[in-house]
Coordinates of C-alpha atoms and ligand atoms in Angstrom, one line a residue:
M1 CA 22.5 122.3 -40.5
S2 CA 23.3 123.8 -43.9
E3 CA 23.4 127.4 -44.7
Q4 CA 20.2 127.0 -46.7
D5 CA 18.5 125.4 -43.7
T6 CA 19.4 128.4 -41.5
H7 CA 18.1 130.8 -44.0
S8 CA 14.8 128.8 -44.1
E9 CA 14.5 129.1 -40.4
A10 CA 14.8 132.8 -40.5
V11 CA 12.3 133.1 -43.3
G12 CA 9.9 131.0 -41.3
E13 CA 9.6 133.5 -38.5
P14 CA 8.6 136.7 -40.2
T15 CA 7.0 138.3 -37.1
R16 CA 10.3 138.5 -35.3
R17 CA 11.5 141.7 -37.0
D18 CA 14.8 142.1 -35.2
F19 CA 15.7 138.4 -35.6
L20 CA 18.7 137.7 -37.7
Y21 CA 20.2 134.2 -38.0
L22 CA 23.9 134.1 -38.8
T23 CA 26.2 131.3 -39.2
T24 CA 29.8 132.1 -39.6
G25 CA 32.4 130.5 -41.9
M26 CA 34.3 129.5 -38.7
A27 CA 31.3 127.6 -37.3
G28 CA 30.8 125.9 -40.6
A29 CA 34.4 124.8 -40.8
V30 CA 34.3 123.4 -37.3
G31 CA 31.2 121.5 -38.1
A32 CA 32.8 119.9 -41.2
V33 CA 35.8 118.9 -39.1
S34 CA 33.7 117.3 -36.4
V35 CA 31.7 115.2 -38.9
A36 CA 34.8 113.8 -40.5
W37 CA 36.3 112.8 -37.1
P38 CA 35.9 109.3 -35.7
F39 CA 33.3 109.1 -32.9
I40 CA 35.9 108.6 -30.2
D41 CA 37.7 111.8 -31.0
Q42 CA 34.4 113.7 -30.8
M43 CA 34.1 112.5 -27.3
R44 CA 37.6 113.8 -26.4
P45 CA 38.3 117.0 -28.3
D46 CA 41.8 118.3 -27.7
A47 CA 42.5 121.9 -26.7
S48 CA 43.1 123.0 -30.3
T49 CA 39.6 121.7 -31.3
L50 CA 38.1 123.6 -28.5
A51 CA 39.8 126.8 -29.6
L52 CA 38.7 126.4 -33.1
A53 CA 35.1 126.1 -31.8
S54 CA 35.3 129.8 -30.7
I55 CA 33.5 132.2 -32.9
E56 CA 33.7 136.0 -33.1
V57 CA 30.6 138.0 -33.7
N58 CA 30.5 141.6 -34.7
V59 CA 27.6 143.3 -32.9
A60 CA 28.2 146.8 -34.1
A61 CA 24.9 146.8 -36.0
L62 CA 22.9 145.8 -32.9
Q63 CA 21.2 149.0 -31.6
P64 CA 19.4 148.9 -28.2
G65 CA 16.5 146.6 -28.5
M66 CA 17.9 144.5 -31.3
S67 CA 18.8 140.8 -31.1
L68 CA 20.9 138.4 -33.0
T69 CA 21.1 134.6 -33.0
V70 CA 24.3 132.9 -33.9
K71 CA 25.1 129.2 -34.2
W72 CA 27.9 128.0 -31.9
R73 CA 28.9 124.4 -31.4
G74 CA 25.6 123.4 -33.0
K75 CA 23.5 125.5 -30.6
P76 CA 21.7 128.8 -31.1
V77 CA 23.2 131.6 -29.0
F78 CA 21.1 134.7 -28.3
I79 CA 22.8 138.0 -28.3
R80 CA 20.7 141.0 -27.2
N81 CA 21.5 144.6 -26.9
R82 CA 19.0 145.4 -24.1
T83 CA 17.2 148.7 -23.8
P84 CA 17.8 150.8 -20.7
E85 CA 14.3 149.9 -19.6
E86 CA 15.0 146.2 -19.9
V87 CA 18.2 146.5 -17.9
T88 CA 16.4 148.5 -15.2
A89 CA 13.5 145.9 -15.1
A90 CA 15.9 143.0 -14.7
A91 CA 18.0 144.7 -12.0
A92 CA 15.0 145.6 -10.0
V93 CA 13.8 142.0 -9.4
P94 CA 14.5 140.8 -5.8
L95 CA 16.5 137.6 -5.9
D96 CA 14.0 136.0 -3.6
Q97 CA 11.4 136.2 -6.3
L98 CA 13.5 134.2 -8.7
K99 CA 12.8 130.5 -9.3
D100 CA 16.5 130.0 -10.0
P101 CA 18.7 132.4 -8.0
V102 CA 22.0 131.2 -9.6
A103 CA 23.6 133.2 -12.4
R104 CA 24.4 130.1 -14.6
N105 CA 27.1 132.3 -16.1
A106 CA 30.2 130.3 -17.3
N107 CA 32.2 133.5 -16.9
L108 CA 31.5 133.7 -13.1
P109 CA 31.9 131.4 -10.1
A110 CA 29.3 128.6 -10.0
D111 CA 27.6 130.1 -7.0
A112 CA 27.2 133.6 -8.5
Q113 CA 23.8 135.0 -8.0
A114 CA 21.4 135.8 -10.8
T115 CA 21.5 139.5 -10.5
G116 CA 20.7 141.5 -13.7
A117 CA 24.4 142.5 -13.8
D118 CA 25.7 138.9 -13.3
R119 CA 23.4 137.7 -16.1
S120 CA 24.8 140.3 -18.4
G121 CA 28.1 141.2 -20.2
G122 CA 29.5 142.5 -16.9
Q123 CA 30.5 146.0 -15.7
G124 CA 29.9 148.7 -18.4
K125 CA 28.3 146.0 -20.6
E126 CA 25.1 145.5 -18.6
N127 CA 23.1 146.0 -21.7
W128 CA 24.5 142.9 -23.4
I129 CA 22.9 139.4 -23.0
V130 CA 24.6 136.4 -24.4
M131 CA 22.8 133.1 -23.7
I132 CA 22.4 129.6 -25.1
G133 CA 19.0 129.6 -26.8
S134 CA 17.9 126.3 -25.4
C135 CA 15.0 126.1 -23.0
T136 CA 16.2 124.4 -19.7
H137 CA 13.1 122.3 -19.6
L138 CA 13.4 120.1 -22.7
G139 CA 15.5 122.1 -25.1
C140 CA 13.1 123.9 -27.4
V141 CA 14.4 127.3 -28.7
P142 CA 12.5 130.2 -26.9
L143 CA 11.1 133.1 -28.7
G144 CA 12.6 136.5 -28.0
Q145 CA 10.9 139.6 -26.8
S146 CA 7.9 137.5 -25.8
G147 CA 6.0 136.4 -22.8
E148 CA 4.8 138.1 -19.7
Y149 CA 8.2 139.7 -18.9
N150 CA 8.9 140.6 -22.6
G151 CA 12.0 138.5 -22.3
W152 CA 11.9 135.0 -23.8
F153 CA 9.0 132.6 -24.1
C154 CA 9.2 128.9 -24.8
P155 CA 6.0 127.9 -26.6
C156 CA 6.6 124.1 -26.1
H157 CA 5.3 124.0 -22.6
G158 CA 5.0 127.7 -21.5
S159 CA 8.2 128.6 -19.8
V160 CA 8.7 132.3 -19.3
Y161 CA 12.0 134.0 -19.0
D162 CA 12.6 137.7 -18.2
T163 CA 14.8 140.2 -19.8
A164 CA 17.9 138.7 -18.2
G165 CA 16.9 135.2 -19.4
R166 CA 15.9 134.1 -15.9
I167 CA 13.2 131.5 -15.6
R168 CA 10.1 133.2 -14.0
K169 CA 7.3 130.9 -14.8
G170 CA 6.6 127.4 -16.3
P171 CA 8.3 124.1 -16.0
A172 CA 11.9 125.1 -16.9
P173 CA 14.1 124.5 -13.8
Q174 CA 16.9 126.9 -14.6
N175 CA 17.8 130.2 -16.1
L176 CA 19.0 130.1 -19.7
A177 CA 22.7 129.2 -19.6
I178 CA 25.3 131.8 -20.4
P179 CA 28.4 130.5 -22.3
A180 CA 31.9 131.6 -21.9
F181 CA 32.3 134.8 -23.8
K182 CA 34.2 138.0 -23.8
F183 CA 34.4 141.3 -25.7
T184 CA 37.5 141.4 -27.8
S185 CA 36.7 145.0 -28.8
D186 CA 33.8 147.3 -28.2
T187 CA 31.9 145.7 -31.0
V188 CA 33.2 142.1 -31.2
I189 CA 32.2 139.3 -28.9
Q190 CA 34.1 136.1 -28.8
I191 CA 32.0 133.1 -27.8
G192 CA 33.8 130.0 -26.5
Ligands
FES201 S1 11.0 122.8 -23.7 FE1 10.6 124.9 -23.1 S2 8.9 124.8 -21.8 FE2 9.3 122.7 -22.3

């Protein structure tokens, strides 16, 4: 996707006031390298290629209640600085009410539970949400701060995610996936 295309997407959704769409120079460079590679090499990227595919995102401007979408390895990644109310709402949901009780968090063991904390940036970073912006039904990009739980809503077939990105209603089978990420400083998140 060209930089012009990403700008067009952002302009096309004027009602999402806190929506920003960023693509980084690093992401663009990775994309260009991938296109030039033979198909077989794309199927077996070596460690240096995977390392290059990491991006760093400065989230200093994201106040509570604000979101950012970045492009990583060709996918949208939602980054949200949740409000205290959103953190509390997510933490208060009993796990037995969840359609998918698994955290789906690449930073945790595969059997970690989908608590509000384990779906977040971790201890002391519970306000931060980082998720692949791809509906687990058929891959549409859900809309932020939408739906019954004021989390994410996928308009394609009506999947409703809560403020921790957990599937609550609709046909999607799993919570939105959380990629490997870490804070490299108080205001910079490395994804990948
Ligand atoms: S792709 Fe999201 S509900 Fe079907």
